[in-house]
PDB file of C-alpha atoms in Angstrom:
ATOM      1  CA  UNK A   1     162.047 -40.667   1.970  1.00 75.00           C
ATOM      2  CA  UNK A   2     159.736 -40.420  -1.274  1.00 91.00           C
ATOM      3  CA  UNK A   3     161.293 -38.248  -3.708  1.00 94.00           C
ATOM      4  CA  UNK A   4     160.189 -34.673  -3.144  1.00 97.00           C
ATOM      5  CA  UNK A   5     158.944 -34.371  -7.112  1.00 96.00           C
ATOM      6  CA  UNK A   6     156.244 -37.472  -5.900  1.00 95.00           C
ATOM      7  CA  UNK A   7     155.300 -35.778  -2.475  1.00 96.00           C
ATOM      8  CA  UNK A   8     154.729 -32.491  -4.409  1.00 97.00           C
ATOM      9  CA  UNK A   9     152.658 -33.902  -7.255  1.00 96.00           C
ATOM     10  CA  UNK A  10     150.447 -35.793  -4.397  1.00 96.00           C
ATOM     11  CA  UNK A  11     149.759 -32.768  -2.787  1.00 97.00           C
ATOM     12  CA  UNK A  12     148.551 -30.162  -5.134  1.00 96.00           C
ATOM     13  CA  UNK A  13     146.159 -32.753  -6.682  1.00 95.00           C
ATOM     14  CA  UNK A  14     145.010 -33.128  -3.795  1.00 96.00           C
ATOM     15  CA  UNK A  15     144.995 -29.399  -2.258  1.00 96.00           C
ATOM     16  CA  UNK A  16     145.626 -27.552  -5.112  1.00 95.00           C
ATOM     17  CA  UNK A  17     148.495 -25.598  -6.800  1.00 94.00           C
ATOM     18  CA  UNK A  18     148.580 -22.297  -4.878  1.00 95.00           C
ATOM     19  CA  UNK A  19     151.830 -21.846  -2.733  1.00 97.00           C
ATOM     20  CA  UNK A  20     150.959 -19.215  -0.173  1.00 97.00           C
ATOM     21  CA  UNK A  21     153.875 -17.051   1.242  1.00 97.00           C
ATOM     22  CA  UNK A  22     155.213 -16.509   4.938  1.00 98.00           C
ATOM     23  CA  UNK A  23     156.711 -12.991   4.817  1.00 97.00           C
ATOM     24  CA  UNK A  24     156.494 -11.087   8.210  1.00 97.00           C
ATOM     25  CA  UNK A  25     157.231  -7.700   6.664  1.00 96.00           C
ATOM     26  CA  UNK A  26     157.867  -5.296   9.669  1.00 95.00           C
ATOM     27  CA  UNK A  27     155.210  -2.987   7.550  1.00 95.00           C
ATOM     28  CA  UNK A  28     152.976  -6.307   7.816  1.00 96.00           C
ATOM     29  CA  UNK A  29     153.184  -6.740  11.650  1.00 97.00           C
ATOM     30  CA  UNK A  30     152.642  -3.167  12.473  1.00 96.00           C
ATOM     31  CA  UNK A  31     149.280  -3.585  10.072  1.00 96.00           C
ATOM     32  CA  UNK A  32     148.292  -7.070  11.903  1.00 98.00           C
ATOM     33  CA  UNK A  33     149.110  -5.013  15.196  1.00 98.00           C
ATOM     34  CA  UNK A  34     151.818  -7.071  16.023  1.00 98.00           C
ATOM     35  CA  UNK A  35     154.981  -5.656  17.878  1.00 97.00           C
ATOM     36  CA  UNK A  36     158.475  -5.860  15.074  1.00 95.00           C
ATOM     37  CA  UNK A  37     160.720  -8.161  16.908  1.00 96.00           C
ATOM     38  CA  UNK A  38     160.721 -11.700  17.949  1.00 97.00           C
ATOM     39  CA  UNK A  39     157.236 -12.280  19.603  1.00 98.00           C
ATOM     40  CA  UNK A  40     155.460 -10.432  17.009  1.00 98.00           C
ATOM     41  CA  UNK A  41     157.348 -12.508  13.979  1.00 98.00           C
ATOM     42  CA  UNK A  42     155.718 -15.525  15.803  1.00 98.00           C
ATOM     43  CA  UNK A  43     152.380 -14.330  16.823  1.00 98.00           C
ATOM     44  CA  UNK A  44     152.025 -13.793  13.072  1.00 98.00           C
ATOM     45  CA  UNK A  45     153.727 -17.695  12.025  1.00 98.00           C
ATOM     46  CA  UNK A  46     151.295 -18.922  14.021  1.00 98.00           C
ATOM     47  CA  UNK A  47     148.747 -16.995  12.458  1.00 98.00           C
ATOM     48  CA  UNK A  48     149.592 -17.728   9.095  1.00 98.00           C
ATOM     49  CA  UNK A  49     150.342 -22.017   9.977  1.00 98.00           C
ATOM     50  CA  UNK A  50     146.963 -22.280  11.017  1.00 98.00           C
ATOM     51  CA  UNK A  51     145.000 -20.522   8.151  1.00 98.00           C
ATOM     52  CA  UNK A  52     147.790 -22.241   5.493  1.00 98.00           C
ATOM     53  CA  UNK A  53     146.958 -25.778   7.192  1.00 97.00           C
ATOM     54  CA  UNK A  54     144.864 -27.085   4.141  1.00 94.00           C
ATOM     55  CA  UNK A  55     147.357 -26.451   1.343  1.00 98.00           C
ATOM     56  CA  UNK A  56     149.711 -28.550  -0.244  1.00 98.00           C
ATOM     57  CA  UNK A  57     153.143 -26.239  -0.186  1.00 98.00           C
ATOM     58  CA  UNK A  58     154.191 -22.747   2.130  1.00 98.00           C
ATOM     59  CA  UNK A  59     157.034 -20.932   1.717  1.00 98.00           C
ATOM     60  CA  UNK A  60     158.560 -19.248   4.569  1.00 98.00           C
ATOM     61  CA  UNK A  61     160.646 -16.204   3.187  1.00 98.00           C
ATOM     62  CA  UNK A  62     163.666 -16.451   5.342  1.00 98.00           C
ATOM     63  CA  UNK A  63     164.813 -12.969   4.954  1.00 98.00           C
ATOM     64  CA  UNK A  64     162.231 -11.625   7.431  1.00 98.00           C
ATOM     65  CA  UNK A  65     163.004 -14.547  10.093  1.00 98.00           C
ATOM     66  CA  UNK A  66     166.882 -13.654   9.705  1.00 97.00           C
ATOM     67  CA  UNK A  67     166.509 -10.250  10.304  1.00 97.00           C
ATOM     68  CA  UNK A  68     165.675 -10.857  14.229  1.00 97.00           C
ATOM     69  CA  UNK A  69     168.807 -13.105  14.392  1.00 97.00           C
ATOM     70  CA  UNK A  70     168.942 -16.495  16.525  1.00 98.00           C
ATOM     71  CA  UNK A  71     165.218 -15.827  17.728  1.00 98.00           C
ATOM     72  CA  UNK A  72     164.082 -14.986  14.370  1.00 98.00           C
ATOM     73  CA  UNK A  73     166.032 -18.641  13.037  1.00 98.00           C
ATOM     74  CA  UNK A  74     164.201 -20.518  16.485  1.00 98.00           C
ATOM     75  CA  UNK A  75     160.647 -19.400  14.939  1.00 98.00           C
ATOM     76  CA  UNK A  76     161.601 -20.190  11.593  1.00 98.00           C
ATOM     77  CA  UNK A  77     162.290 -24.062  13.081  1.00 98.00           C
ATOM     78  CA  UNK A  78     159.127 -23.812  15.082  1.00 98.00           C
ATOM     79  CA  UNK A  79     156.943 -22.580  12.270  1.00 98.00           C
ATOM     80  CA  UNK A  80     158.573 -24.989   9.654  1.00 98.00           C
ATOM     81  CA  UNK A  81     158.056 -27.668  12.106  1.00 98.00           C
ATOM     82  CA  UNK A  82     154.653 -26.671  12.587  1.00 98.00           C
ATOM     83  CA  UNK A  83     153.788 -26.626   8.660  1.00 98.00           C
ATOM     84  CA  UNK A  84     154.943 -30.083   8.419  1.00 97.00           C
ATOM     85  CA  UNK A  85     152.815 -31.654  11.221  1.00 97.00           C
ATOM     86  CA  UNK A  86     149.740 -30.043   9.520  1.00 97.00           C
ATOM     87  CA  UNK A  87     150.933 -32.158   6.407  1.00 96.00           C
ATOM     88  CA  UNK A  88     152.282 -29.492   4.388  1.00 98.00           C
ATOM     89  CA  UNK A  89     155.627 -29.112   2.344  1.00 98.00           C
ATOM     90  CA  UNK A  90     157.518 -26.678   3.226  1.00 98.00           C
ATOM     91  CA  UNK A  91     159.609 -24.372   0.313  1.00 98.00           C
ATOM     92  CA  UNK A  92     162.245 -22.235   2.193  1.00 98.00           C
ATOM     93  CA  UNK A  93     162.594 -19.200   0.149  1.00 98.00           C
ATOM     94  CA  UNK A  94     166.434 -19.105   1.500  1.00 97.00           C
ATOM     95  CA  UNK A  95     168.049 -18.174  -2.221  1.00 97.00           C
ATOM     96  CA  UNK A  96     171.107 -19.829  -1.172  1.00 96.00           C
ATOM     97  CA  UNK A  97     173.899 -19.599  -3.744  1.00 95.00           C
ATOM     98  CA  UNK A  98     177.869 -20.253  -3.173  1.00 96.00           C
ATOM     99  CA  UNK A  99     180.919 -22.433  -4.371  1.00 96.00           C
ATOM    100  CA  UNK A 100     182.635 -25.214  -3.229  1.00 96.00           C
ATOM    101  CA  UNK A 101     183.013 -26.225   0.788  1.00 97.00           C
ATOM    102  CA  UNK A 102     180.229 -22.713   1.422  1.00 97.00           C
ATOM    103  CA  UNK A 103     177.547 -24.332  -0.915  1.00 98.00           C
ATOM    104  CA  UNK A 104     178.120 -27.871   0.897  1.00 98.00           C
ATOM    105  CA  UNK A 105     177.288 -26.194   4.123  1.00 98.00           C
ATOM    106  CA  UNK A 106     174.603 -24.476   2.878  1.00 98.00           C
ATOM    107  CA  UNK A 107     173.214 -27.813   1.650  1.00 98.00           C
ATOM    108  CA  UNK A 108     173.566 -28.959   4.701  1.00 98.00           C
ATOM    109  CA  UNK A 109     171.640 -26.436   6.383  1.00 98.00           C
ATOM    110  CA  UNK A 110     168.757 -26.451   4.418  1.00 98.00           C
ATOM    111  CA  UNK A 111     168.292 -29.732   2.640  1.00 98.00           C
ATOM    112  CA  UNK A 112     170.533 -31.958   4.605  1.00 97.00           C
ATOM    113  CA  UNK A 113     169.210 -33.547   8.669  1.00 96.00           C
ATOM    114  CA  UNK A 114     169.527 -29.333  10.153  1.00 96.00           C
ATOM    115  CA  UNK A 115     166.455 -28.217  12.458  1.00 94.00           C
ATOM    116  CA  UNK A 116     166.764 -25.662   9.507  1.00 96.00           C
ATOM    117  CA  UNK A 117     166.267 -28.326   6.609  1.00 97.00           C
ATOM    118  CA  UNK A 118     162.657 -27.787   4.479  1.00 98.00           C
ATOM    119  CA  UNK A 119     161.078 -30.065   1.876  1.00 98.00           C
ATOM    120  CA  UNK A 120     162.817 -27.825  -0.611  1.00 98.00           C
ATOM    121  CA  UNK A 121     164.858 -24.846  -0.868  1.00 98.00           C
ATOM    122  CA  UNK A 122     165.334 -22.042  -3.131  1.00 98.00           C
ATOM    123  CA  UNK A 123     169.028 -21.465  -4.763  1.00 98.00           C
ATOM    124  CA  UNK A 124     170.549 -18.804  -7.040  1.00 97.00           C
ATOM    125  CA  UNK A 125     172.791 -20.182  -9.954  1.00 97.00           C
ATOM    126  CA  UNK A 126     174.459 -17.422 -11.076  1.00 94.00           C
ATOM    127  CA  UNK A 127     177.752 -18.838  -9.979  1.00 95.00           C
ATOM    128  CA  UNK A 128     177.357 -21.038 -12.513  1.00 95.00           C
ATOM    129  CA  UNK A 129     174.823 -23.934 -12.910  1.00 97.00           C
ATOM    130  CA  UNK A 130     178.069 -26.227 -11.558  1.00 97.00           C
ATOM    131  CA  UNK A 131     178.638 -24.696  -8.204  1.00 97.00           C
ATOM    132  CA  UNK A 132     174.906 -25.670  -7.021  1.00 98.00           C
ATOM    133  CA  UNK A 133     175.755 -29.311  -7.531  1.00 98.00           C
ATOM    134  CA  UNK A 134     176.376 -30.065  -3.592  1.00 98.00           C
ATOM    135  CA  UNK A 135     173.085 -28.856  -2.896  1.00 98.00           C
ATOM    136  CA  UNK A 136     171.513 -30.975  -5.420  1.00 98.00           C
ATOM    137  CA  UNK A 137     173.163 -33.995  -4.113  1.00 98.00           C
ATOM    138  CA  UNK A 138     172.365 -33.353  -0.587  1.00 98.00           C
ATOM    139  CA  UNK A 139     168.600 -32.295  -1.764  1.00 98.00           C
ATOM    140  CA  UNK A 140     168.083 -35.829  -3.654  1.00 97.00           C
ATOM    141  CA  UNK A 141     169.985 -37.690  -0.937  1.00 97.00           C
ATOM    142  CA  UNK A 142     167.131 -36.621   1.548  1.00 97.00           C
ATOM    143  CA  UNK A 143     164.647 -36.689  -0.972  1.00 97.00           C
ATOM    144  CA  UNK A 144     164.244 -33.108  -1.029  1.00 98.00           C
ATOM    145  CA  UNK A 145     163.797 -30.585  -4.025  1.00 98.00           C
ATOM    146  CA  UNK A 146     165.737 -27.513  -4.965  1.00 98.00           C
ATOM    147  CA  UNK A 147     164.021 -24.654  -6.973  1.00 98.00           C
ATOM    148  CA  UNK A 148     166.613 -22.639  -9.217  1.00 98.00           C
ATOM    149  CA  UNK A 149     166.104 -18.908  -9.527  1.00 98.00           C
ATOM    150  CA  UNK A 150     165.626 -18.802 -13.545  1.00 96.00           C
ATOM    151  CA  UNK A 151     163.692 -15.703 -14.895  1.00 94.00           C
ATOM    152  CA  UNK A 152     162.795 -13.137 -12.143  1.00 91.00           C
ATOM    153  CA  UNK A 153     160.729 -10.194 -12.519  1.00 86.00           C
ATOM    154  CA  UNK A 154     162.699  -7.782 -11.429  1.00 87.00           C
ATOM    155  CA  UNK A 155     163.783  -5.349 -14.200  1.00 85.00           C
ATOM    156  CA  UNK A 156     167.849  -5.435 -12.693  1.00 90.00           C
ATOM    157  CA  UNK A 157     167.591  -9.277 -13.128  1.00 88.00           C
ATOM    158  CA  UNK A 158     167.162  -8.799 -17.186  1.00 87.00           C
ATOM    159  CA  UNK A 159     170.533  -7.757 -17.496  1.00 89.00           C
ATOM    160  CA  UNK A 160     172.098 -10.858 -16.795  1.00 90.00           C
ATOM    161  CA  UNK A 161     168.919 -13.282 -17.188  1.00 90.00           C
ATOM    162  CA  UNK A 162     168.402 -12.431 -20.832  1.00 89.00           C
ATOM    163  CA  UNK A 163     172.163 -12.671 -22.528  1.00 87.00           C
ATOM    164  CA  UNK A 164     172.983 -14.509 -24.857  1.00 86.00           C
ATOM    165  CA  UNK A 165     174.866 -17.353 -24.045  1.00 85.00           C
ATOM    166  CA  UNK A 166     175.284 -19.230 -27.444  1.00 87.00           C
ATOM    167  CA  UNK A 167     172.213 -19.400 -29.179  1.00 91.00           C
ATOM    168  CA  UNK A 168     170.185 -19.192 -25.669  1.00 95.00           C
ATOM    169  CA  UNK A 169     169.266 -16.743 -22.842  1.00 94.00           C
ATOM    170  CA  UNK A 170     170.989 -17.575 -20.038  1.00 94.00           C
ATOM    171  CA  UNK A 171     167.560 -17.903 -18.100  1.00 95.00           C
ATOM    172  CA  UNK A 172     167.056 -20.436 -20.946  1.00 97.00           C
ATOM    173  CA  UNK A 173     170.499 -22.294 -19.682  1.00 97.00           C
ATOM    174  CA  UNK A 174     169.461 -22.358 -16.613  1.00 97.00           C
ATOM    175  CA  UNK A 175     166.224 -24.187 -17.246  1.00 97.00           C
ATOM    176  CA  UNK A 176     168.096 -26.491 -19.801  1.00 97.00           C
ATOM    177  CA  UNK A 177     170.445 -27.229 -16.839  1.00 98.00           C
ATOM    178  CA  UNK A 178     167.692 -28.687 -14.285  1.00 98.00           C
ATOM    179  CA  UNK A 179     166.013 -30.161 -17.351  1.00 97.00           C
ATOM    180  CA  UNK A 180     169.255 -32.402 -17.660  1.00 97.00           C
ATOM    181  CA  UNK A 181     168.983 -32.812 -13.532  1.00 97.00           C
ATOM    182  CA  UNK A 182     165.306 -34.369 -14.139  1.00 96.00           C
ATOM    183  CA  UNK A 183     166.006 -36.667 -17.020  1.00 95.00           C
ATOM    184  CA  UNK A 184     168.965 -37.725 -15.426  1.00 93.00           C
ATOM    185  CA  UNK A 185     166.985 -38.982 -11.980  1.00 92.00           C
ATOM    186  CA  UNK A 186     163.559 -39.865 -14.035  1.00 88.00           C
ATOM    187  CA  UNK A 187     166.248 -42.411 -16.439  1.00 83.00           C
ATOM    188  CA  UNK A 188     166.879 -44.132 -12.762  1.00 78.00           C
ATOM    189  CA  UNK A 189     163.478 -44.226 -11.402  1.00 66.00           C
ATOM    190  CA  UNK A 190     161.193 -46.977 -11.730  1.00 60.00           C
ATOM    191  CA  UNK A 191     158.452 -45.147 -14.416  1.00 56.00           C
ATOM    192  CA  UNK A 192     157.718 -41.347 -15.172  1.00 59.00           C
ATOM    193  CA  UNK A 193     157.494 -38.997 -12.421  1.00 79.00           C
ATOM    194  CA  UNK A 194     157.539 -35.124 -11.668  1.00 89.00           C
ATOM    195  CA  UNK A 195     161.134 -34.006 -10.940  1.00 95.00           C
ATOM    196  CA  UNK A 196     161.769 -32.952  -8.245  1.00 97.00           C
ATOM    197  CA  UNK A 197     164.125 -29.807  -8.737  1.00 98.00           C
ATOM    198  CA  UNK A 198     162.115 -26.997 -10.543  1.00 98.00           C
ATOM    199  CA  UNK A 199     162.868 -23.651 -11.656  1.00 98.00           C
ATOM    200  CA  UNK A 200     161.702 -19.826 -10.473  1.00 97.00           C
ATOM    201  CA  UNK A 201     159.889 -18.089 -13.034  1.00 95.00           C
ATOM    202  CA  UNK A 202     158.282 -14.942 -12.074  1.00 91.00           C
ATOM    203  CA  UNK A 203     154.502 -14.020 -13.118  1.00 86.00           C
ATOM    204  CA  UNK A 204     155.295 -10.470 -14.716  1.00 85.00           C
ATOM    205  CA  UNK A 205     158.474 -11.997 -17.445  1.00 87.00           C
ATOM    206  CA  UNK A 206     157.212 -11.255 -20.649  1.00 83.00           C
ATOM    207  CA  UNK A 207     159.309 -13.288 -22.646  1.00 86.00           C
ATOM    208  CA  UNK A 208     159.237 -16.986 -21.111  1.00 90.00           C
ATOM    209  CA  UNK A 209     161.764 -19.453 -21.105  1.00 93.00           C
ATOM    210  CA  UNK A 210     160.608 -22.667 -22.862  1.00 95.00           C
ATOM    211  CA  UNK A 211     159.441 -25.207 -20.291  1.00 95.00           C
ATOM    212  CA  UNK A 212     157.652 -27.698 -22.463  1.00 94.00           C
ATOM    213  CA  UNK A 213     160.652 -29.952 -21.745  1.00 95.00           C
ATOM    214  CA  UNK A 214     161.766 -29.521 -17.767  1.00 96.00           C
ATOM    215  CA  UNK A 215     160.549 -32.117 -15.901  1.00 96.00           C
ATOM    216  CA  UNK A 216     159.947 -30.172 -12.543  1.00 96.00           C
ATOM    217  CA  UNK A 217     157.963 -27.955 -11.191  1.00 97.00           C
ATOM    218  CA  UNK A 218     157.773 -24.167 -11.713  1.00 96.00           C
ATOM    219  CA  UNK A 219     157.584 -21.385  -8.921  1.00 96.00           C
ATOM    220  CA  UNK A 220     155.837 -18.611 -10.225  1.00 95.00           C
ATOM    221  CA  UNK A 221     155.791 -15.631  -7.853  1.00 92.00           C
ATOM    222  CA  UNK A 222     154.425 -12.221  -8.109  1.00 78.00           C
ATOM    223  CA  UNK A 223     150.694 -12.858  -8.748  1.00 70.00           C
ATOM    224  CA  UNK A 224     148.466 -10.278  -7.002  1.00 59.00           C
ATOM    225  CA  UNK A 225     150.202  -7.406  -5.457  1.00 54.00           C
ATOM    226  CA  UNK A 226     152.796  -7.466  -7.499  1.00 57.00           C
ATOM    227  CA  UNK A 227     150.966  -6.972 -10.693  1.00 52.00           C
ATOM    228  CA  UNK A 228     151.057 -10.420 -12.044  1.00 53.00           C
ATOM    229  CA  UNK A 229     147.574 -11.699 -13.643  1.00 56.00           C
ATOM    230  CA  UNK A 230     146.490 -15.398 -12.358  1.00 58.00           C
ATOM    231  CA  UNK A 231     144.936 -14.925 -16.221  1.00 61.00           C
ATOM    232  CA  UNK A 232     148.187 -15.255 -17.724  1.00 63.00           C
ATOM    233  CA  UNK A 233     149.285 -18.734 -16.126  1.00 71.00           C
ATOM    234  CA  UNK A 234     147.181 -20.985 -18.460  1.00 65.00           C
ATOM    235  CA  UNK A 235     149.925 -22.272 -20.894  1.00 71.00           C
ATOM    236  CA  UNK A 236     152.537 -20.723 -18.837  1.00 82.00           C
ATOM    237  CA  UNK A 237     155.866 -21.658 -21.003  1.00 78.00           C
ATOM    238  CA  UNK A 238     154.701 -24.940 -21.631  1.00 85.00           C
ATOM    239  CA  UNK A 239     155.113 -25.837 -18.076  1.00 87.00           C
ATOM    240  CA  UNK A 240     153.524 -29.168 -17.196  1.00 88.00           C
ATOM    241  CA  UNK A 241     153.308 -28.295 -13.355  1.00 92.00           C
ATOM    242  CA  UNK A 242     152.859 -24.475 -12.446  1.00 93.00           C
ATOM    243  CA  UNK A 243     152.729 -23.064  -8.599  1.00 95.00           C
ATOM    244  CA  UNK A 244     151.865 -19.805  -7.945  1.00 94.00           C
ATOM    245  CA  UNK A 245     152.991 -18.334  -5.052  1.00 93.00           C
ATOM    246  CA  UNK A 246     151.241 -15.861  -3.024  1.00 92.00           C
ATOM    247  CA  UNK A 247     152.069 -13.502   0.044  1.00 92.00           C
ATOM    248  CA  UNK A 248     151.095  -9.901   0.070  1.00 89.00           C
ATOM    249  CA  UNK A 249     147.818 -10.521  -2.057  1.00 88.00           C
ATOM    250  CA  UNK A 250     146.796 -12.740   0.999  1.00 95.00           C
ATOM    251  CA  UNK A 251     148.898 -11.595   3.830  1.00 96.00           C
ATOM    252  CA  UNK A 252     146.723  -8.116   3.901  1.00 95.00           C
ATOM    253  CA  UNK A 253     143.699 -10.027   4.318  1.00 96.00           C
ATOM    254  CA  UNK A 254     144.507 -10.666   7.931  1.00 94.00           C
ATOM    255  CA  UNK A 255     145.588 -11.196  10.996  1.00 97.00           C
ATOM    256  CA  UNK A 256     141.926 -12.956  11.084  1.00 98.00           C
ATOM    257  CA  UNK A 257     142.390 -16.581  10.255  1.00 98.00           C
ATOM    258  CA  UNK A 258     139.789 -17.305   8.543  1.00 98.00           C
ATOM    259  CA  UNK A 259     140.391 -14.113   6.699  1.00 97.00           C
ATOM    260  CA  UNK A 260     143.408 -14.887   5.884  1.00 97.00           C
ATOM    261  CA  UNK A 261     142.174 -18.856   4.586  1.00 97.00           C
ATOM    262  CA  UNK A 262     139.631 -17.211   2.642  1.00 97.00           C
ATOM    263  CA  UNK A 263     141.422 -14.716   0.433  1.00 96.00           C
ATOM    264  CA  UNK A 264     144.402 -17.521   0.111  1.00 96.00           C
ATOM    265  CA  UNK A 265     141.416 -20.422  -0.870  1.00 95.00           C
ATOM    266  CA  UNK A 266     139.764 -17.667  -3.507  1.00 93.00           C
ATOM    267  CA  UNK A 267     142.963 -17.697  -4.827  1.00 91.00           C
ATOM    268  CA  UNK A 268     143.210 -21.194  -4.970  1.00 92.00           C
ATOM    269  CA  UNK A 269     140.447 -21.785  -6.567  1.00 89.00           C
ATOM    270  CA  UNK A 270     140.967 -18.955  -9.081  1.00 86.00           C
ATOM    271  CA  UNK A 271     144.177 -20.123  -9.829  1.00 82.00           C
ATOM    272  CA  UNK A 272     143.158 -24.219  -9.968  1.00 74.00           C
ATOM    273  CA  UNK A 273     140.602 -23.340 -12.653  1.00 65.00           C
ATOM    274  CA  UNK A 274     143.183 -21.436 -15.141  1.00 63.00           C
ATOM    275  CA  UNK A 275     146.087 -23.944 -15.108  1.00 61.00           C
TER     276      UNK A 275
END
């Protein structure tokens, strides 16, 4: 399979940069008069796979699918399925994060040949950088991507995200880290290329990490609803390939599709114009 750093870069010139969320809140079904539980959580994929059709990456958070158990993991197959027959990449928002033998089966699970298995997943490297490396092996075995949880917005995230570790932030480490990743796979590649493990960098962090120098994408939730200005992406840490990602902002737009594909394509466009 084509690297996923290729496939990614493909796509949002061609349908633009905005990653629009799949996050079937219980607060968010009630609103879209859905029923919480497992028909409801799929009344509202299907909503949200059909309005989403037309852009180039959704992320599925997999907390909300989870929470309803094995039916809740059956429509997260279906619906991930679903994305990628419409041609679209799909970015589990899974946060996966673990040593040894644990992290090799969650590799498996999400980047390896599982029904489970997206075009890329989302991991957590506070373990340390090292203990993600099975699921970066299995990722670029399949030709899948891995984005690593760098600078969040949360305020209880500071704490840990901006010590000093040396002369650097450990948020700054972290992007150093899959900097290394992306060199490494771009020195055995035939010509330059996007990398194709990025970092998460959310919209409201004051005080970037430098990016001038990754090689991947970045993930940059929290625009919207969560008080993060699409304003403030232009230039965004020196980041060569910025994705915004979306879900409440658009979600409460629907349950009318083209509702919902309106306020996500506004976005789009808003967003396309400032990077």
């Amino acid at each position: 399979m084509e690297a996923f750093g290729q496939r990614l870069t493909a796509a949002v010139s061609e349908r633009g940069p905005l990653c629009p969320g799949i996050d079937p809140h219980p607060e968010l079904l009630r609103a879209w008069g859905l029923s919480a539980d497992a028909d409801g959580l799929a009344a509202f994929s299907d909503i949200c796979v059909t309005a989403f059709a037309g852009f180039a990456m959704v992320k599925p958070q997999v907390a909300f699918f989870e929470a309803y158990g094995s039916a809740g993991f059956a429509v997260l197959e279906r619906t991930m399925a679903a994305l990628r027959e419409a041609g679209v990449l799909v970015l589990a928002d899974a946060k996966r994060g673990d040593i040894g033998s644990t992290m090799a089966a969650y590799a498996a699970a999400w980047a390896g040949d599982s029904p489970l298995a997206a075009d890329a997943v989302t991991a957590s490297p506070y373990l340390g950088f090292g203990s993600l490396q099975p699921l970066l092996d299995t990722a670029a075995a399949h030709g899948r991507g891995v984005f690593v949880l760098a600078a969040t917005s949360n305020p209880e995230g500071a704490s840990v995200q901006r010590a000093m570790a040396g002369s650097r932030t450990v948020a700054q480490s972290v992007v150093d880290d899959v900097a290394s990743v992306n060199r490494a796979a771009a020195n055995q590649a035939a010509g330059p290329s996007t990398g194709s493990v990025g970092v998460v960098v959310g919209a409201t962090v004051t005080d970037l990490p430098d990016l001038s120098a990754l090689g991947g994408p970045v993930l940059v939730p929290g625009v919207g609803a969560q008080g993060g200005r699409a304003d403030a992406l232009g230039g965004f840490g020196g980041a060569r390939l910025v994705l915004p990602t979306v879900s409440r902002e658009v979600l409460r737009a629907g349950p009318a599709v083209a509702d919902l594909r309106a306020a996500a394509e506004r976005l789009r466009d808003e967003v396309a114009y400032l990077i």
